[in-house]
CSV table of C-alpha atoms in Angstrom, one decimal:
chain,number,residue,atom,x,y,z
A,1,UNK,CA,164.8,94.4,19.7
A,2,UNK,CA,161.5,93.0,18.0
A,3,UNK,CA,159.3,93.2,15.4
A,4,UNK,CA,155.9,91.6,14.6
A,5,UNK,CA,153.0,92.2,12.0
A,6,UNK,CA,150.4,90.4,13.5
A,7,UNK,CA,148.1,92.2,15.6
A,8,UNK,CA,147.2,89.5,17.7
A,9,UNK,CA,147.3,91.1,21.6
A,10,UNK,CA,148.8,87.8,23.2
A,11,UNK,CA,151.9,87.9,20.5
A,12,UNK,CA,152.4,91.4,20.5
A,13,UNK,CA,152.5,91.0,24.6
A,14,UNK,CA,155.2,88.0,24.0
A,15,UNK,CA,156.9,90.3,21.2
A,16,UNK,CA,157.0,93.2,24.4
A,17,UNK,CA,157.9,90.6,26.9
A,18,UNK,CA,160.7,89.5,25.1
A,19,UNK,CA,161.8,92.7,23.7
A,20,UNK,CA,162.0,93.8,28.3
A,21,UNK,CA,164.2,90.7,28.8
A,22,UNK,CA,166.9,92.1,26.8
A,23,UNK,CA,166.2,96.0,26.9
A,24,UNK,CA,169.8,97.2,29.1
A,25,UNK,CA,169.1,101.3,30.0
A,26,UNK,CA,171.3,103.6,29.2
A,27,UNK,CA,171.6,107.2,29.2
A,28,UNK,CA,170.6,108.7,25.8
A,29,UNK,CA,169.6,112.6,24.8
A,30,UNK,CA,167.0,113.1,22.7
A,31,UNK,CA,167.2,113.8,19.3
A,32,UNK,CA,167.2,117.4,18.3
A,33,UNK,CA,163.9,118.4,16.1
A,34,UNK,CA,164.8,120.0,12.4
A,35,UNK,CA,162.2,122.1,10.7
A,36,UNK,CA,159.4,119.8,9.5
A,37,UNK,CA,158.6,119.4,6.1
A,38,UNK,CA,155.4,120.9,6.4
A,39,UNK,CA,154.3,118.5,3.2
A,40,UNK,CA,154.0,115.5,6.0
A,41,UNK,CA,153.0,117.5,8.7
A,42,UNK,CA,149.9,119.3,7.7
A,43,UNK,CA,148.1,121.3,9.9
A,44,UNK,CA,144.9,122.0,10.5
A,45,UNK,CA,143.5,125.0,9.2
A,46,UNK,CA,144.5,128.5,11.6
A,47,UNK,CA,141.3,129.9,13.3
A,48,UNK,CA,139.2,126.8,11.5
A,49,UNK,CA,137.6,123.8,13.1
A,50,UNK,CA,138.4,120.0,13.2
A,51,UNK,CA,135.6,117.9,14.1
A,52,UNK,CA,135.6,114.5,15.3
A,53,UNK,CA,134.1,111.5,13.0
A,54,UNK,CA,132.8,108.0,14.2
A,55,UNK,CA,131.2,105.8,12.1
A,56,UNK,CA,129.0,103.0,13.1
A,57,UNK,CA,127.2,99.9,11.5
A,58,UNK,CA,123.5,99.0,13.0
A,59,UNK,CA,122.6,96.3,11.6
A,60,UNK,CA,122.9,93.8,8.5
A,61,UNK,CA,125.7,91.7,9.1
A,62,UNK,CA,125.4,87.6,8.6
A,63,UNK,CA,125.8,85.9,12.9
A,64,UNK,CA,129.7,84.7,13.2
A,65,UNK,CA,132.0,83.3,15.8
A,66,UNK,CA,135.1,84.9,14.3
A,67,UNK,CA,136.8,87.3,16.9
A,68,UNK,CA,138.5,89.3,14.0
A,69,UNK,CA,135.0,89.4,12.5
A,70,UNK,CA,133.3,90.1,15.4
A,71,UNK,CA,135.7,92.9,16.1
A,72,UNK,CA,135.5,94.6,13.0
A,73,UNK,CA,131.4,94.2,13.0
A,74,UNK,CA,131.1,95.9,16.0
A,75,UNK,CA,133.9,98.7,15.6
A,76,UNK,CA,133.3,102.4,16.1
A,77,UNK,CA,135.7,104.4,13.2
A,78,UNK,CA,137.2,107.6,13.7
A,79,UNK,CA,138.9,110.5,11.6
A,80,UNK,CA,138.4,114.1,12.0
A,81,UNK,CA,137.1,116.9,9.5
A,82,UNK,CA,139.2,119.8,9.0
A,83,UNK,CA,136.6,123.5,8.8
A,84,UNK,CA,138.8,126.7,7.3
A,85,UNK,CA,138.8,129.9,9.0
A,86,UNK,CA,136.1,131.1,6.9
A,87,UNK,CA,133.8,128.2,7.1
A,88,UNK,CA,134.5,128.9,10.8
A,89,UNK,CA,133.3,132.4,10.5
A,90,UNK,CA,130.2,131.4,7.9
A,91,UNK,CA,129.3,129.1,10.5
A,92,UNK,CA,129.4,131.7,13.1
A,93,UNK,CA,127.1,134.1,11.1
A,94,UNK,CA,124.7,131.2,10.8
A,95,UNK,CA,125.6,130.0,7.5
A,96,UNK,CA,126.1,126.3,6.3
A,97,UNK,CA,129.0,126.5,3.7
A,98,UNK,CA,128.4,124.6,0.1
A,99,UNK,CA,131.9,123.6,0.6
A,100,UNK,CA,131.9,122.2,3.7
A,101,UNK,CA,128.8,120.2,2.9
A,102,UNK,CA,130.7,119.1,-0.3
A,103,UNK,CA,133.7,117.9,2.2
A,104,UNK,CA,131.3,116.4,4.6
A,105,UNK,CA,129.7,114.1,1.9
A,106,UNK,CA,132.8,113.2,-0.3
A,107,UNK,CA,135.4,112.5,2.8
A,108,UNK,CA,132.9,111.5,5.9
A,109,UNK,CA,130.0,110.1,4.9
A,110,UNK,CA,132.1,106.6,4.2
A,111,UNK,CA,131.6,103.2,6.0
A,112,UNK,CA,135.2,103.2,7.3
A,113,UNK,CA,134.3,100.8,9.9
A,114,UNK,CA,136.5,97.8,8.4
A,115,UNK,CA,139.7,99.7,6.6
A,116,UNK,CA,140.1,102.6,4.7
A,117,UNK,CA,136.9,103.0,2.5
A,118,UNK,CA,137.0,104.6,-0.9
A,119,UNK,CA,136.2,108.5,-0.9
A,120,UNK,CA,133.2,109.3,-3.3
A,121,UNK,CA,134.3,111.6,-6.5
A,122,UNK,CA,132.3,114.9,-6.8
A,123,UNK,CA,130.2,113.1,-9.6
A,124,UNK,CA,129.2,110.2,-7.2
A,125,UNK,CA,127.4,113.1,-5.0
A,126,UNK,CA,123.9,112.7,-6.0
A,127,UNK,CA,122.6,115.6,-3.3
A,128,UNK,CA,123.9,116.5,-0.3
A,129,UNK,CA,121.9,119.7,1.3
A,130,UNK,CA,122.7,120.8,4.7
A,131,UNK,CA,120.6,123.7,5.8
A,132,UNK,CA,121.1,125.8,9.0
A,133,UNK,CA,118.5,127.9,10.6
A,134,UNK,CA,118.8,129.6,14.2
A,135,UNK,CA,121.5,127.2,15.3
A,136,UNK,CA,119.3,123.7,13.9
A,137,UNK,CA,121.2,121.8,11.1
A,138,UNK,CA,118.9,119.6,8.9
A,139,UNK,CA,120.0,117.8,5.9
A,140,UNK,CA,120.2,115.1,3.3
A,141,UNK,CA,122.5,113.2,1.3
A,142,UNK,CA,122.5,110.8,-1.8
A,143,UNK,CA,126.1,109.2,-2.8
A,144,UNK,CA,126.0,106.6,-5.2
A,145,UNK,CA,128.9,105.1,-7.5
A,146,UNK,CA,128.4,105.3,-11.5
A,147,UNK,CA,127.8,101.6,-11.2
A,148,UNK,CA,125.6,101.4,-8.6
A,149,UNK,CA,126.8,99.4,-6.3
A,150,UNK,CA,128.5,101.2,-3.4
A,151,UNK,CA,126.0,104.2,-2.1
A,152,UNK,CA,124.7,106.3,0.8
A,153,UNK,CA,121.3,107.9,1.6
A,154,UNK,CA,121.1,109.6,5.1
A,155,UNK,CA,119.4,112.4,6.9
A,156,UNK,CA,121.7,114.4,8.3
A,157,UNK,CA,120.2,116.2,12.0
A,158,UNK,CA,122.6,119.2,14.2
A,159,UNK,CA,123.1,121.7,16.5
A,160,UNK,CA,125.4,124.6,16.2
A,161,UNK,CA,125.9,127.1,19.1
A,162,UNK,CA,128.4,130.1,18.8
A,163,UNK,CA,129.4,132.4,21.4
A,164,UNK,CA,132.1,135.0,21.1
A,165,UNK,CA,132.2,135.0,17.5
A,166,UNK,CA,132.9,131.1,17.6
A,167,UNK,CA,131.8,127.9,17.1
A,168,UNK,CA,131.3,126.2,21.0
A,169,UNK,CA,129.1,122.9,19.5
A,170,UNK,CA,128.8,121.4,16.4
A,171,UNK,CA,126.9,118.1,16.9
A,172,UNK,CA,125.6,116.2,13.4
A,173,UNK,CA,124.5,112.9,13.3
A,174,UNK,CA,123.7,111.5,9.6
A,175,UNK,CA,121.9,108.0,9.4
A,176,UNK,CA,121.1,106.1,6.4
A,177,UNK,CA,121.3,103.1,4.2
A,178,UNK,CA,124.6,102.1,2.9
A,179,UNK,CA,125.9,99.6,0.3
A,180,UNK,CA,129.0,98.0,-1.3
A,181,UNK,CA,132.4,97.8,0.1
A,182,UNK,CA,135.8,99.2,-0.8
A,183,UNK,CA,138.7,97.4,-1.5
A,184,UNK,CA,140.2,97.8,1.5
A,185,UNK,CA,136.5,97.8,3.4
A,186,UNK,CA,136.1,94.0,2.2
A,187,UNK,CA,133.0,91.5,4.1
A,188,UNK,CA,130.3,94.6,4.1
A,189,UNK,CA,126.9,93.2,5.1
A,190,UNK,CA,125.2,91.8,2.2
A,191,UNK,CA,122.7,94.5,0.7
A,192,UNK,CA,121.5,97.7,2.1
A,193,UNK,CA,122.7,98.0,5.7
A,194,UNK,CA,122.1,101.1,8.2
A,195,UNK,CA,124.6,103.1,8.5
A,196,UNK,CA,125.4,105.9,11.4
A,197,UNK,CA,128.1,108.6,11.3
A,198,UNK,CA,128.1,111.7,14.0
A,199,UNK,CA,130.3,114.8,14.4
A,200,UNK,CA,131.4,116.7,17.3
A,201,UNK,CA,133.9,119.6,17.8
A,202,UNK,CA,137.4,118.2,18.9
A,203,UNK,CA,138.9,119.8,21.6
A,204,UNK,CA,142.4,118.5,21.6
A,205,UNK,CA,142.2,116.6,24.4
A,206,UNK,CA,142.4,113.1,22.3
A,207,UNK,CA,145.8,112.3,20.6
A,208,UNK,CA,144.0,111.8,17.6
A,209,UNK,CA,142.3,114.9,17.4
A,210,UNK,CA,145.7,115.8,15.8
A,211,UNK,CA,145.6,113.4,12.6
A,212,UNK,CA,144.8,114.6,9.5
A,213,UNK,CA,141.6,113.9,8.0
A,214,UNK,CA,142.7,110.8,5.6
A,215,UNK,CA,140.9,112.1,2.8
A,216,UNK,CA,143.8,115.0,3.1
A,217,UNK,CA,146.2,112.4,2.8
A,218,UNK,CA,148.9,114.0,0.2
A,219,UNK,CA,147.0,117.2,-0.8
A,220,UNK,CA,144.9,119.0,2.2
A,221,UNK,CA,144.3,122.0,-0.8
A,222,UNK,CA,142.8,119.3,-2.2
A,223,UNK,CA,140.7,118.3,0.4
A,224,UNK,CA,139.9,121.8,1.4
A,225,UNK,CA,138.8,123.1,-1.6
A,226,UNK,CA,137.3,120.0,-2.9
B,1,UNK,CA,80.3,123.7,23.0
B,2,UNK,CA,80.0,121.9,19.3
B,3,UNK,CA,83.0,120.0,18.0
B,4,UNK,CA,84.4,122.5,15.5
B,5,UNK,CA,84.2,125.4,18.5
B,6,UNK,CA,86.3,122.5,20.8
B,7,UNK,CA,88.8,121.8,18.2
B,8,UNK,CA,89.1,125.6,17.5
B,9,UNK,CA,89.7,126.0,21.6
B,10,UNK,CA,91.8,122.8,22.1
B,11,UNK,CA,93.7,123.2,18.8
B,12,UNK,CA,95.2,126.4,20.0
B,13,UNK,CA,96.5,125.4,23.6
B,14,UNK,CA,98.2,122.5,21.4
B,15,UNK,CA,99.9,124.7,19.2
B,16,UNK,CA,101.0,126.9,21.9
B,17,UNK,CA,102.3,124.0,23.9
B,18,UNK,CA,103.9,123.1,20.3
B,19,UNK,CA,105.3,126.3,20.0
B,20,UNK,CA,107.0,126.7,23.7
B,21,UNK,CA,108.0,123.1,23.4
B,22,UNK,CA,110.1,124.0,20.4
B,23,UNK,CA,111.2,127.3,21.8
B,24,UNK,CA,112.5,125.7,25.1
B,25,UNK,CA,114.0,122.9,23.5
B,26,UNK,CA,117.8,123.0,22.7
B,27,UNK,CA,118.3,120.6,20.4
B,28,UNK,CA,117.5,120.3,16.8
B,29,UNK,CA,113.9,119.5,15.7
B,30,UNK,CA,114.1,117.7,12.2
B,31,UNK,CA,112.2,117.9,9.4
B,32,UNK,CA,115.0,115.6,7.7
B,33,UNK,CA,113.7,112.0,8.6
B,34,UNK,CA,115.7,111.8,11.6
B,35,UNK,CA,114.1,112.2,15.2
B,36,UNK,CA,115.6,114.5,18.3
B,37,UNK,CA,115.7,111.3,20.3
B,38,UNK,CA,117.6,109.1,17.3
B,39,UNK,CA,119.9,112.0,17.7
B,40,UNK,CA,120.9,111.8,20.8
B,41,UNK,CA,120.7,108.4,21.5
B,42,UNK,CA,123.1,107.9,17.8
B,43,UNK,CA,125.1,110.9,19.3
B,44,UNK,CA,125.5,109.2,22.5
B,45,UNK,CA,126.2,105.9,21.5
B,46,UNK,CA,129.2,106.3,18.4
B,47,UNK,CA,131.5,108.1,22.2
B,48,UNK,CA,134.0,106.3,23.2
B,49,UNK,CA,132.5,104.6,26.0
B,50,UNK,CA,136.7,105.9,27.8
B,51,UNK,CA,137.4,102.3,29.2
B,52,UNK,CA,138.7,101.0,26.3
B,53,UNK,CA,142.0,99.5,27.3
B,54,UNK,CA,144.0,101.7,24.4
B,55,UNK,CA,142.7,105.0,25.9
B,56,UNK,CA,145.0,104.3,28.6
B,57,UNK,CA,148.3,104.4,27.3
B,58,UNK,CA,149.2,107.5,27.1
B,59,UNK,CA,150.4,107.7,23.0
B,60,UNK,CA,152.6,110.0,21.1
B,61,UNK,CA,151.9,110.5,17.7
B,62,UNK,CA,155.4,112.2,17.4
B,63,UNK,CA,158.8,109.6,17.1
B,64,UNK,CA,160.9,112.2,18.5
B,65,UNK,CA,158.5,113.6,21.0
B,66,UNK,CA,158.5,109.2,22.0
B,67,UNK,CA,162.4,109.2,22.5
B,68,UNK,CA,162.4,112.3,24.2
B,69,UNK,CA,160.2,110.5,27.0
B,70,UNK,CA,161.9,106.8,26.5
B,71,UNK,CA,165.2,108.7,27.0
B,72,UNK,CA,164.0,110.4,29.9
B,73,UNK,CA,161.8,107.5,31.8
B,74,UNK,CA,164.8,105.0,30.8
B,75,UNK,CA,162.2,102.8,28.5
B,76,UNK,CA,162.8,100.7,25.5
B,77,UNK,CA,160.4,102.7,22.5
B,78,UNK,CA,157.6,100.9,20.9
B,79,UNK,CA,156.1,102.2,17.8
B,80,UNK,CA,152.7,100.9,16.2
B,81,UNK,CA,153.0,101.8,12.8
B,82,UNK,CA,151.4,101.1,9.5
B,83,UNK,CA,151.3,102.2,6.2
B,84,UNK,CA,147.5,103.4,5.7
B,85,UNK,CA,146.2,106.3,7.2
B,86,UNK,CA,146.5,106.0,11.6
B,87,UNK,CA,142.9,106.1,12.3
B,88,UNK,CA,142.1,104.0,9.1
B,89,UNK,CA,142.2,100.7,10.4
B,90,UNK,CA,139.6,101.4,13.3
């Protein structure tokens, strides 16, 4: 009935608008579900976690009068990050998993605020420590590309609380400097810029608490045992 | 009272207004560069503030599970889709 590629709200209203005008109602039954190929419908983990992940850019970037610019300077990202049962219950015992930390650095310390960023490889992690005493998370991270020119240091700050044997808050907030872009992250501000990115349990209530992380995308064993 | 026996008296009641300060407080204290209040404040502010206009419609994530209503509700579908990850392009 229509079809557009530009994400312009006014034509994508006109694509709707026009799209009504010829829409005739009819009786129709829904189509039956088959067994999903669990391959592109990952899951997260049974009895594990999945945080929620914003990302957010301070400072840094040169004035403009561009609305796609401006939208994209001021954007707030989000993807989630996926705990295992056993993180879950390390967590619960008061422990900060090396594994998770690992995940947290390579798939969610990114500036995905303009596109999908570029994940860091295991060699591009510098440090990352996350320690967690009586329910405070403290922490610090150094990702830095081979080259030099794309990198992250942050301070990482949290609270966990447990009750029943589970995890009831995570909160983390890392803030840092960043620099460099991704191909798909193109227009970074110039330099070092600040860079925030926070964490908080998902509850389920948001549609997209259900995506995968997109550093899963293709292989979650991948991602989970990173 | 000389000013070593002051700052022995006065150094005390601030470390035990330290320590019950820390003990009452239930957030994290930070020996990681970050501050309690940048914290919150960061924690606060990266929320969606839930007026943005696309919190309203009320999405489906599933094609099927978005026939199943357009079939019901007598609605024409429309799919936003794209070939990068769904929360990739913020």
């Amino acid at each position: 009935m229509g079809y557009t590629n530009n994400r312009d709200p006014q034509r994508v209203i006109n694509l709707m608008q026009r799209a009504l005008k010829k829409f005739k109602p009819k009786k129709v039954k829904a189509i039956k579900k088959g067994d999903p190929d669990q391959r592109y419908n990952p899951k997260p983990p049974t009895g594990g976690l999945v945080l929620r992940v914003r990302a957010k850019i301070l400072s840094g970037y040169e004035p403009t009068e561009n609305k796609w610019k401006k939208i994209f300077q001021s954007s707030i990202s989000r993807d989630n990050l996926w705990l295992t049962q056993k993180e879950h219950s390390q967590l619960v015992k008061g422990e900060f998993p090396e594994k998770l930390a690992q995940r947290l650095a390579r798939f969610h310390l990114v500036d995905n605020t303009r596109g999908e960023p570029p994940m860091w490889r295991k060699k591009e992690i510098k440090n990352i420590k996350i320690d967690l005493k009586k329910g405070r998370l403290t922490g610090k991270a150094h990702l830095e590309t081979e080259k030099k020119n794309r990198g992250y240091q942050a301070d990482l700050l949290g609270v966990v609380e447990t009750k029943g044997g589970k995890v009831t808050r995570l909160d983390i907030v890392a803030k840092g400097l960043f620099w460099g872009e991704g191909t798909y992250t193109r227009n970074a501000p110039k330099g070092k810029f600040p860079l925030v990115v926070s964490f908080e349990l998902a509850d389920g209530k948001d549609v997209a608490d259900a995506v995968p992380p997109q550093g899963s995308r293709g292989w979650v064993p991948g991602y989970l045992n990173n | 009272m000389n000013a070593l026996a002051l700052f022995k008296k006065y150094s005390i009641i601030l470390l035990a207004i330290g320590c019950i300060s820390v003990f009452l407080h239930a957030e994290p204290s930070s020996p990681s560069g970050l501050t309690v209040e940048e914290f919150k404040k960061y924690h606060k502010e990266l929320q969606p503030t839930g007026k943005e206009a696309w919190l309203s419609i009320p999405w489906k994530i599933s094609l099927l599970d978005g026939q199943k209503v357009a079939g019901e509700e007598k609605k024409p579908l429309f799919i936003w889709a794209m070939d990068g990850h769904p929360l990739g392009c913020t």
